[in-house]
Short mmCIF file of C-alpha atoms and ligand atoms in Angstrom, two decimals:
data_model
loop_
_atom_site.label_atom_id
_atom_site.label_comp_id
_atom_site.label_asym_id
_atom_site.label_seq_id
_atom_site.Cartn_x
_atom_site.Cartn_y
_atom_site.Cartn_z
CA MET M 1118 43.16 26.72 125.68
CA ALA M 1119 45.13 24.33 123.43
CA LYS M 1120 43.04 21.68 121.71
CA ILE M 1121 43.64 18.00 122.47
CA GLN M 1122 45.49 16.22 119.64
CA VAL M 1123 43.60 13.20 118.31
CA ALA M 1124 44.38 10.39 115.89
CA VAL M 1125 41.83 8.92 113.46
CA LEU M 1126 42.40 5.19 112.90
CA GLY M 1127 40.83 3.73 109.77
CA ALA M 1128 40.69 7.14 108.11
CA THR M 1129 40.07 5.65 104.66
CA GLY M 1130 36.87 3.89 105.82
CA MET M 1131 33.23 4.88 106.36
CA ILE M 1132 33.55 5.44 110.11
CA GLY M 1133 37.00 7.00 109.87
CA GLN M 1134 35.77 9.65 107.45
CA ARG M 1135 32.76 10.45 109.62
CA PHE M 1136 35.32 11.03 112.39
CA VAL M 1137 37.17 13.46 110.14
CA GLN M 1138 33.86 15.25 109.37
CA LEU M 1139 33.05 15.66 113.08
CA LEU M 1140 36.59 16.60 114.11
CA GLU M 1141 37.44 19.10 111.34
CA ASP M 1142 36.39 22.11 113.41
CA HIS M 1143 35.79 20.57 116.81
CA PRO M 1144 36.00 23.08 119.69
CA TRP M 1145 38.05 20.75 121.96
CA PHE M 1146 39.85 18.29 119.65
CA GLU M 1147 42.25 18.73 116.73
CA ILE M 1148 43.21 16.06 114.21
CA GLY M 1149 46.88 15.19 114.85
CA GLY M 1150 47.10 12.37 112.29
CA LEU M 1151 45.13 10.11 109.93
CA TYR M 1152 45.99 6.42 109.93
CA ALA M 1153 45.04 3.30 107.96
CA SER M 1154 46.77 0.17 106.64
CA GLU M 1155 50.06 0.17 104.75
CA ARG M 1156 47.98 -0.08 101.54
CA SER M 1157 46.93 3.54 102.05
CA GLU M 1158 50.18 5.02 103.37
CA GLY M 1159 51.10 8.33 101.71
CA LYS M 1160 47.75 8.79 99.92
CA ARG M 1161 45.90 12.13 100.21
CA LEU M 1162 42.57 11.86 102.04
CA GLY M 1163 40.98 13.58 99.01
CA ASP M 1164 42.09 10.65 96.83
CA VAL M 1165 40.45 7.98 99.02
CA LEU M 1166 37.10 9.61 99.83
CA LYS M 1167 34.30 7.22 100.79
CA VAL M 1168 31.86 9.59 102.53
CA LYS M 1169 30.37 11.58 99.67
CA ASP M 1170 27.73 13.80 101.27
CA VAL M 1171 30.25 16.08 103.02
CA GLN M 1172 32.31 19.04 101.76
CA PHE M 1173 35.65 18.63 103.54
CA MET M 1174 38.00 21.62 103.87
CA GLN M 1175 40.87 21.74 101.34
CA ASP M 1176 43.51 21.40 104.10
CA THR M 1177 41.75 18.25 105.29
CA LEU M 1178 41.59 16.77 101.78
CA ASP M 1179 45.34 17.38 101.39
CA ARG M 1180 46.27 15.53 104.59
CA LYS M 1181 48.26 12.33 104.03
CA ILE M 1182 47.39 8.91 105.44
CA GLU M 1183 50.12 7.51 107.69
CA GLN M 1184 50.91 3.97 108.71
CA LEU M 1185 49.50 2.96 112.07
CA GLU M 1186 52.31 2.66 114.62
CA PRO M 1187 50.92 2.76 118.20
CA LYS M 1188 53.99 4.14 120.04
CA ALA M 1189 54.50 6.94 117.50
CA ILE M 1190 50.80 7.84 117.62
CA ALA M 1191 50.79 7.95 121.43
CA LYS M 1192 53.71 10.43 121.37
CA ARG M 1193 51.69 12.81 119.20
CA CYS M 1194 48.08 12.24 120.28
CA ARG M 1195 46.35 11.92 123.69
CA VAL M 1196 43.24 10.41 122.06
CA ALA M 1197 42.77 7.80 119.32
CA PHE M 1198 39.40 7.43 117.61
CA SER M 1199 39.18 3.94 116.13
CA GLY M 1200 37.28 2.91 113.02
CA LEU M 1201 39.31 -0.28 112.59
CA PRO M 1202 37.93 -3.70 111.65
CA THR M 1203 37.33 -5.87 114.72
CA ASP M 1204 40.17 -8.31 114.04
CA VAL M 1205 42.73 -5.49 113.67
CA ALA M 1206 41.30 -3.41 116.52
CA LYS M 1207 41.85 -5.94 119.30
CA ASP M 1208 45.65 -5.82 119.57
CA THR M 1209 46.10 -2.36 118.04
CA GLU M 1210 43.78 -0.66 120.51
CA SER M 1211 45.40 -2.51 123.45
CA ALA M 1212 48.85 -1.40 122.22
CA LEU M 1213 47.66 2.20 121.96
CA ALA M 1214 46.14 2.16 125.46
CA ASP M 1215 49.38 0.60 126.73
CA ALA M 1216 51.33 3.46 125.16
CA GLY M 1217 49.15 6.01 127.03
CA CYS M 1218 46.37 6.81 124.54
CA ALA M 1219 42.74 7.21 125.48
CA VAL M 1220 41.09 5.00 122.83
CA PHE M 1221 37.47 5.58 121.79
CA SER M 1222 36.50 2.65 119.60
CA ASN M 1223 33.74 1.62 117.24
CA ALA M 1224 35.00 -1.94 116.93
CA ALA M 1225 33.42 -4.89 118.74
CA SER M 1226 36.69 -6.42 120.05
CA HIS M 1227 36.69 -4.98 123.59
CA ARG M 1228 32.97 -4.15 124.02
CA MET M 1229 32.00 -7.03 126.32
CA ARG M 1230 35.07 -6.92 128.59
CA PRO M 1231 33.89 -6.36 132.18
CA ASP M 1232 36.36 -3.49 132.67
CA VAL M 1233 35.55 -1.66 129.41
CA PRO M 1234 32.68 0.84 129.26
CA LEU M 1235 30.18 0.16 126.47
CA LEU M 1236 29.11 3.75 126.53
CA ILE M 1237 26.30 5.96 125.25
CA PRO M 1238 26.41 9.14 127.35
CA GLU M 1239 22.62 9.51 127.04
CA VAL M 1240 22.15 5.97 128.40
CA ASN M 1241 24.86 4.98 130.90
CA PRO M 1242 27.30 7.88 131.57
CA GLU M 1243 28.23 6.38 134.96
CA HIS M 1244 29.77 3.35 133.17
CA LEU M 1245 32.65 5.61 132.06
CA ASP M 1246 34.09 5.17 135.58
CA LEU M 1247 34.94 1.55 134.64
CA ILE M 1248 38.14 2.88 133.07
CA LYS M 1249 39.49 3.18 136.62
CA VAL M 1250 39.34 -0.65 136.81
CA GLN M 1251 41.49 -0.93 133.65
CA SER M 1252 44.67 -1.08 135.72
CA THR M 1253 46.58 -2.98 133.02
CA TYR M 1254 47.27 0.15 130.97
CA LYS M 1255 50.00 2.65 131.85
CA ASP M 1256 50.40 6.42 131.52
CA GLY M 1257 46.69 7.29 131.48
CA GLY M 1258 45.79 4.92 128.65
CA PHE M 1259 42.33 3.34 128.51
CA ILE M 1260 39.71 1.95 126.12
CA VAL M 1261 36.09 3.09 125.83
CA THR M 1262 33.81 1.48 123.25
CA ASN M 1263 30.52 2.40 121.67
CA ALA M 1264 27.82 -0.07 120.79
CA ASN M 1265 26.93 -1.70 117.53
CA CYS M 1266 25.15 0.79 115.22
CA SER M 1267 21.69 -0.82 115.42
CA THR M 1268 21.87 -1.26 119.21
CA THR M 1269 22.71 2.42 119.71
CA GLY M 1270 19.62 3.75 117.93
CA LEU M 1271 17.36 1.52 119.99
CA ALA M 1272 19.17 1.99 123.31
CA VAL M 1273 18.44 5.71 123.59
CA PRO M 1274 14.59 5.52 123.57
CA LEU M 1275 14.71 2.20 125.45
CA LYS M 1276 16.60 3.91 128.28
CA ALA M 1277 13.86 6.56 128.62
CA ILE M 1278 11.21 3.82 128.71
CA TYR M 1279 13.19 1.43 130.94
CA GLU M 1280 13.87 4.00 133.66
CA ALA M 1281 10.21 5.07 133.73
CA TYR M 1282 8.38 1.75 133.41
CA GLY M 1283 10.87 -1.15 133.37
CA LEU M 1284 10.94 -3.76 130.58
CA ASP M 1285 10.02 -7.46 130.45
CA LEU M 1286 10.54 -8.10 126.73
CA VAL M 1287 11.82 -6.30 123.63
CA CYS M 1288 11.38 -7.78 120.11
CA VAL M 1289 13.10 -5.77 117.40
CA SER M 1290 13.33 -6.11 113.61
CA THR M 1291 15.88 -3.96 111.80
CA TYR M 1292 16.10 -2.52 108.28
CA GLN M 1293 19.78 -1.63 108.07
CA ALA M 1294 21.58 0.63 105.60
CA VAL M 1295 24.37 -0.62 103.33
CA SER M 1296 26.92 1.83 104.82
CA GLY M 1297 26.71 -0.30 107.97
CA ALA M 1298 28.76 -2.94 106.15
CA GLY M 1299 31.74 -0.59 105.61
CA TYR M 1300 33.24 0.26 102.21
CA PRO M 1301 32.56 -1.07 99.55
CA GLY M 1302 30.08 -3.12 101.55
CA VAL M 1303 27.39 -5.33 100.04
CA PRO M 1304 27.77 -5.85 96.24
CA SER M 1305 25.16 -3.75 94.38
CA LEU M 1306 23.78 -6.82 92.57
CA ASP M 1307 23.00 -8.40 95.95
CA ILE M 1308 21.17 -5.42 97.45
CA LEU M 1309 19.52 -3.26 94.75
CA GLY M 1310 15.81 -4.11 94.62
CA ASN M 1311 16.35 -6.61 97.41
CA VAL M 1312 16.26 -7.32 101.16
CA VAL M 1313 18.89 -9.60 102.71
CA PRO M 1314 17.59 -11.17 105.94
CA PHE M 1315 21.02 -11.88 107.41
CA ILE M 1316 23.84 -9.74 108.86
CA LYS M 1317 26.60 -11.81 110.41
CA ASN M 1318 26.64 -11.67 114.25
CA GLU M 1319 24.30 -8.64 114.31
CA GLU M 1320 21.39 -10.25 116.14
CA GLU M 1321 23.73 -11.72 118.76
CA LYS M 1322 25.40 -8.33 119.32
CA MET M 1323 22.06 -6.55 119.73
CA GLU M 1324 20.74 -9.14 122.15
CA GLU M 1325 23.91 -9.01 124.28
CA GLU M 1326 25.00 -5.35 124.22
CA ILE M 1327 21.69 -3.84 125.31
CA HIS M 1328 21.81 -5.71 128.63
CA LYS M 1329 25.28 -4.38 129.40
CA MET M 1330 24.35 -0.79 128.56
CA LEU M 1331 21.14 -0.80 130.57
CA GLY M 1332 22.85 -2.66 133.42
CA LYS M 1333 24.10 -1.28 136.75
CA LYS M 1334 27.76 -0.41 137.22
CA THR M 1335 29.38 -2.28 140.11
CA SER M 1336 32.89 -1.94 141.58
CA LYS M 1337 34.26 -4.58 139.17
CA GLY M 1338 32.05 -4.38 136.11
CA VAL M 1339 28.38 -4.28 135.18
CA LYS M 1340 25.40 -6.26 136.48
CA PHE M 1341 23.45 -6.85 133.28
CA ALA M 1342 19.82 -5.71 132.97
CA GLU M 1343 17.37 -8.59 133.04
CA PHE M 1344 14.71 -8.61 130.33
CA ASP M 1345 14.22 -10.73 127.23
CA MET M 1346 15.52 -9.29 123.97
CA VAL M 1347 14.90 -10.86 120.55
CA ALA M 1348 16.40 -9.32 117.41
CA SER M 1349 15.94 -10.02 113.67
CA CYS M 1350 18.25 -8.05 111.39
CA ALA M 1351 18.06 -7.36 107.64
CA ARG M 1352 20.06 -5.30 105.14
CA VAL M 1353 17.99 -3.03 102.87
CA PRO M 1354 18.93 -0.80 99.90
CA VAL M 1355 19.27 2.44 101.90
CA ILE M 1356 22.61 4.33 101.97
CA ASP M 1357 22.56 5.71 105.54
CA GLY M 1358 20.15 5.18 108.44
CA HIS M 1359 19.05 2.09 110.32
CA THR M 1360 15.26 1.82 110.76
CA GLU M 1361 13.96 -0.49 113.49
CA SER M 1362 10.54 -1.76 114.52
CA ALA M 1363 10.31 -2.58 118.23
CA ALA M 1364 7.54 -4.28 120.23
CA MET M 1365 7.96 -4.11 124.01
CA ARG M 1366 6.24 -5.52 127.06
CA LEU M 1367 6.76 -2.91 129.77
CA GLY M 1368 7.25 -3.68 133.45
CA LYS M 1369 4.17 -1.63 134.33
CA ASP M 1370 1.19 -0.23 132.46
CA ALA M 1371 1.50 3.14 130.75
CA SER M 1372 -0.56 4.95 128.15
CA VAL M 1373 0.83 5.92 124.73
CA GLU M 1374 0.47 9.59 125.72
CA ALA M 1375 2.52 9.07 128.90
CA ILE M 1376 5.27 7.18 127.02
CA VAL M 1377 5.50 9.86 124.31
CA LYS M 1378 5.71 12.52 127.01
CA LYS M 1379 8.61 10.66 128.68
CA LEU M 1380 10.45 10.26 125.36
CA ARG M 1381 10.07 13.96 124.53
CA ALA M 1382 11.13 15.08 128.02
CA PHE M 1383 14.25 12.84 128.10
CA LYS M 1384 17.18 15.12 129.00
CA PRO M 1385 20.19 13.03 130.03
CA ALA M 1386 23.79 13.93 130.96
CA PRO M 1387 25.19 15.15 127.58
CA GLN M 1388 22.36 17.65 127.20
CA LYS M 1389 22.73 18.86 130.79
CA LEU M 1390 26.51 19.19 130.31
CA GLU M 1391 25.96 20.83 126.88
CA LEU M 1392 28.60 18.63 125.24
CA PRO M 1393 29.50 20.07 121.81
CA THR M 1394 28.13 17.13 119.76
CA ALA M 1395 25.04 16.52 121.94
CA PRO M 1396 21.77 17.22 120.14
CA VAL M 1397 19.49 19.62 122.01
CA ARG M 1398 16.78 16.94 121.88
CA PRO M 1399 18.29 13.41 121.88
CA ILE M 1400 14.93 11.82 120.98
CA ILE M 1401 12.62 13.44 118.44
CA VAL M 1402 9.11 11.98 118.40
CA ARG M 1403 7.25 12.47 115.10
CA ASP M 1404 3.45 12.60 115.06
CA GLU M 1405 3.04 11.83 111.34
CA ALA M 1406 1.72 8.33 110.52
CA ASP M 1407 4.53 7.63 108.00
CA ARG M 1408 7.65 8.71 109.93
CA PRO M 1409 10.50 8.14 110.64
CA GLN M 1410 11.99 7.57 107.19
CA PRO M 1411 15.72 7.55 106.31
CA LEU M 1412 15.29 10.16 103.55
CA CYS M 1413 13.52 12.59 105.90
CA ASP M 1414 14.99 11.93 109.32
CA VAL M 1415 18.50 10.51 109.11
CA TYR M 1416 20.11 13.91 109.80
CA ALA M 1417 17.88 14.74 112.78
CA GLY M 1418 19.64 16.75 115.48
CA GLU M 1419 20.40 20.37 116.32
CA PRO M 1420 22.64 22.43 116.41
CA ALA M 1421 24.54 21.99 113.13
CA ARG M 1422 27.38 19.94 114.61
CA ALA M 1423 24.84 17.50 116.11
CA ARG M 1424 23.17 16.70 112.76
CA GLY M 1425 22.65 12.94 112.62
CA MET M 1426 23.03 12.58 116.42
CA ALA M 1427 19.34 12.57 117.40
CA VAL M 1428 17.24 9.40 117.33
CA THR M 1429 13.82 9.74 115.68
CA VAL M 1430 10.89 7.76 117.09
CA GLY M 1431 7.46 7.42 115.46
CA ARG M 1432 4.22 5.47 115.49
CA VAL M 1433 4.21 4.82 119.25
CA ARG M 1434 1.11 2.67 119.70
CA GLN M 1435 -0.26 -0.32 121.60
CA SER M 1436 -1.62 -3.78 120.68
CA GLY M 1437 -2.97 -5.54 123.74
CA LYS M 1438 -0.13 -5.77 126.28
CA TYR M 1439 2.54 -4.69 123.77
CA THR M 1440 3.81 -1.17 123.15
CA LYS M 1441 5.21 -0.67 119.64
CA MET M 1442 7.38 2.02 118.05
CA TRP M 1443 9.59 2.72 115.04
CA VAL M 1444 13.09 4.09 115.57
CA LEU M 1445 15.59 5.59 113.12
CA SER M 1446 19.20 6.69 113.64
CA HIS M 1447 22.22 7.53 111.51
CA ASN M 1448 24.39 4.42 111.66
CA THR M 1449 27.78 5.96 110.85
CA ILE M 1450 27.19 9.15 112.92
CA ARG M 1451 24.97 8.41 115.99
CA GLY M 1452 25.74 4.68 115.79
CA GLY M 1453 29.37 5.17 114.77
CA ALA M 1454 31.85 8.07 114.78
CA GLY M 1455 29.52 10.55 116.51
CA GLY M 1456 29.02 8.03 119.32
CA SER M 1457 32.78 7.88 119.96
CA VAL M 1458 33.20 11.65 119.71
CA ILE M 1459 30.49 12.31 122.30
CA ASN M 1460 32.05 9.61 124.53
CA ALA M 1461 35.36 11.50 124.38
CA GLU M 1462 33.55 14.77 125.11
CA LEU M 1463 32.05 13.20 128.24
CA ALA M 1464 35.54 12.01 129.28
CA LYS M 1465 36.93 15.52 128.76
CA ALA M 1466 34.03 17.07 130.71
CA LYS M 1467 34.81 14.64 133.55
CA LYS M 1468 38.51 15.67 133.40
CA LEU M 1469 39.65 12.18 132.35
CA LEU M 1470 41.70 13.40 129.35
N1 LIG W 834 29.72 1.26 109.21
C1 LIG W 834 28.98 1.36 110.32
O1 LIG W 834 27.78 1.76 110.28
C2 LIG W 834 29.57 1.02 111.65
C3 LIG W 834 28.87 1.43 112.80
C4 LIG W 834 29.39 1.12 114.06
C5 LIG W 834 30.59 0.44 114.15
N2 LIG W 834 31.25 0.05 113.02
C6 LIG W 834 32.56 -0.63 113.20
O2 LIG W 834 33.57 0.36 112.91
C7 LIG W 834 34.72 -0.29 112.31
C8 LIG W 834 35.01 0.36 110.95
O3 LIG W 834 33.89 0.16 110.11
P1 LIG W 834 33.81 0.82 108.67
O4 LIG W 834 32.41 0.60 108.24
O5 LIG W 834 34.38 2.18 108.68
O6 LIG W 834 34.83 -0.15 107.82
P2 LIG W 834 35.61 0.16 106.45
O7 LIG W 834 34.88 1.17 105.65
O8 LIG W 834 35.88 -1.17 105.86
O9 LIG W 834 37.02 0.80 106.93
C9 LIG W 834 38.01 0.04 107.58
C10 LIG W 834 39.24 0.91 107.85
O10 LIG W 834 40.21 0.14 108.56
C11 LIG W 834 41.48 0.22 107.90
N3 LIG W 834 42.25 -1.02 108.06
C12 LIG W 834 41.93 -2.27 107.63
N4 LIG W 834 42.92 -3.15 107.96
C13 LIG W 834 43.88 -2.42 108.61
C14 LIG W 834 45.14 -2.74 109.18
N5 LIG W 834 45.64 -4.00 109.15
N6 LIG W 834 45.86 -1.75 109.76
C15 LIG W 834 45.40 -0.48 109.80
N7 LIG W 834 44.21 -0.10 109.26
C16 LIG W 834 43.46 -1.07 108.67
C17 LIG W 834 41.13 0.44 106.45
O11 LIG W 834 42.25 1.00 105.80
P3 LIG W 834 42.68 0.65 104.27
O12 LIG W 834 41.80 1.48 103.39
O13 LIG W 834 44.11 1.07 104.22
O14 LIG W 834 42.46 -0.82 104.10
C18 LIG W 834 39.95 1.42 106.59
O15 LIG W 834 40.45 2.70 106.82
C19 LIG W 834 34.38 -1.78 112.27
O16 LIG W 834 34.90 -2.41 113.41
C20 LIG W 834 32.86 -1.79 112.27
O17 LIG W 834 32.33 -2.99 112.76
C21 LIG W 834 30.79 0.35 111.78
#
């Protein structure tokens, strides 16, 4: 069967190059073109490498970056994976969907639109059907978004807990990697040996997006989940991997043992459908007192093509009426490009591509 041709938008950036990593030998998708701004037009990918922990194939390194022209892309590619900055993404992604592309985006521009799925297949696969409400686009075009990188890591274990026990309150503090700020990101003199307790708009995005993802799909949009969510976000000198400390008040009582059992047994749609980039275990619960840690756990996930797609949870414990846990996920894979790739895999499995 012929592979589906896909475009990578923002191919000179952190997310774009994670897309290239995940798509190089994908069983269903084939890279049809790499796109970025006119500043990068004509450059070899190998000359603008930002992701440095991957050995790309020589043919991939020799591919040239092209200028982003929506109509031309739509003629060549059924799917566009977007790693564009939010301000550029808004109109560009709409133009691509209008030209008939299925757009899977990392950018925030369309996330909170009622007719756009804010999708994590492990959390809310049924929200994908919202694309049928996107009647404005022609020729099979649509937009699907994935959540902010810190929201994604938390949303997966929260879903397992929410469906079993309900939630009244979630308080989360994040310790976010520098790669989350894109390339070149935070100046080294601002972050080395330091913690920066501010990431623009991050707390607002976390507090808003989680309610959409854990909400119920209706005929016109999503009825948001109703629980209190309070986020505090900081940048720390870690290259990849967002670590988060969450304290939750559950809707009903549950022991630590019961919660851990639910997290370990969590087997949602992508695992049942055996999507190519789905980790066998979406949540890995560590028993050690000092895990998860970015250095040890950021690449959690099996098989090989799902490395970095599992969320690691540790130190599940209780203080009075609060249940607490630590969570770690790879921000540019699980919380970024990998999130969009698995969204597209779900769409393909549901015959929407
Ligand atoms: N980093 C993360 O952990 C993370 C996680 C989830 C979501 N996101 C979101 O994903 C998106 C990309 O993030 P990133 O970290 O990869 O950023 P980045 O490293 O700064 O890369 C941005 C990319 O967009 C391209 N670009 C900029 N202006 C353009 C224009 N006018 N036309 C066409 N291409 C243009 C850049 O190309 P040039 O090199 O040619 O300028 C580059 O390829 C953002 O919306 C971000 O919020 C990031």
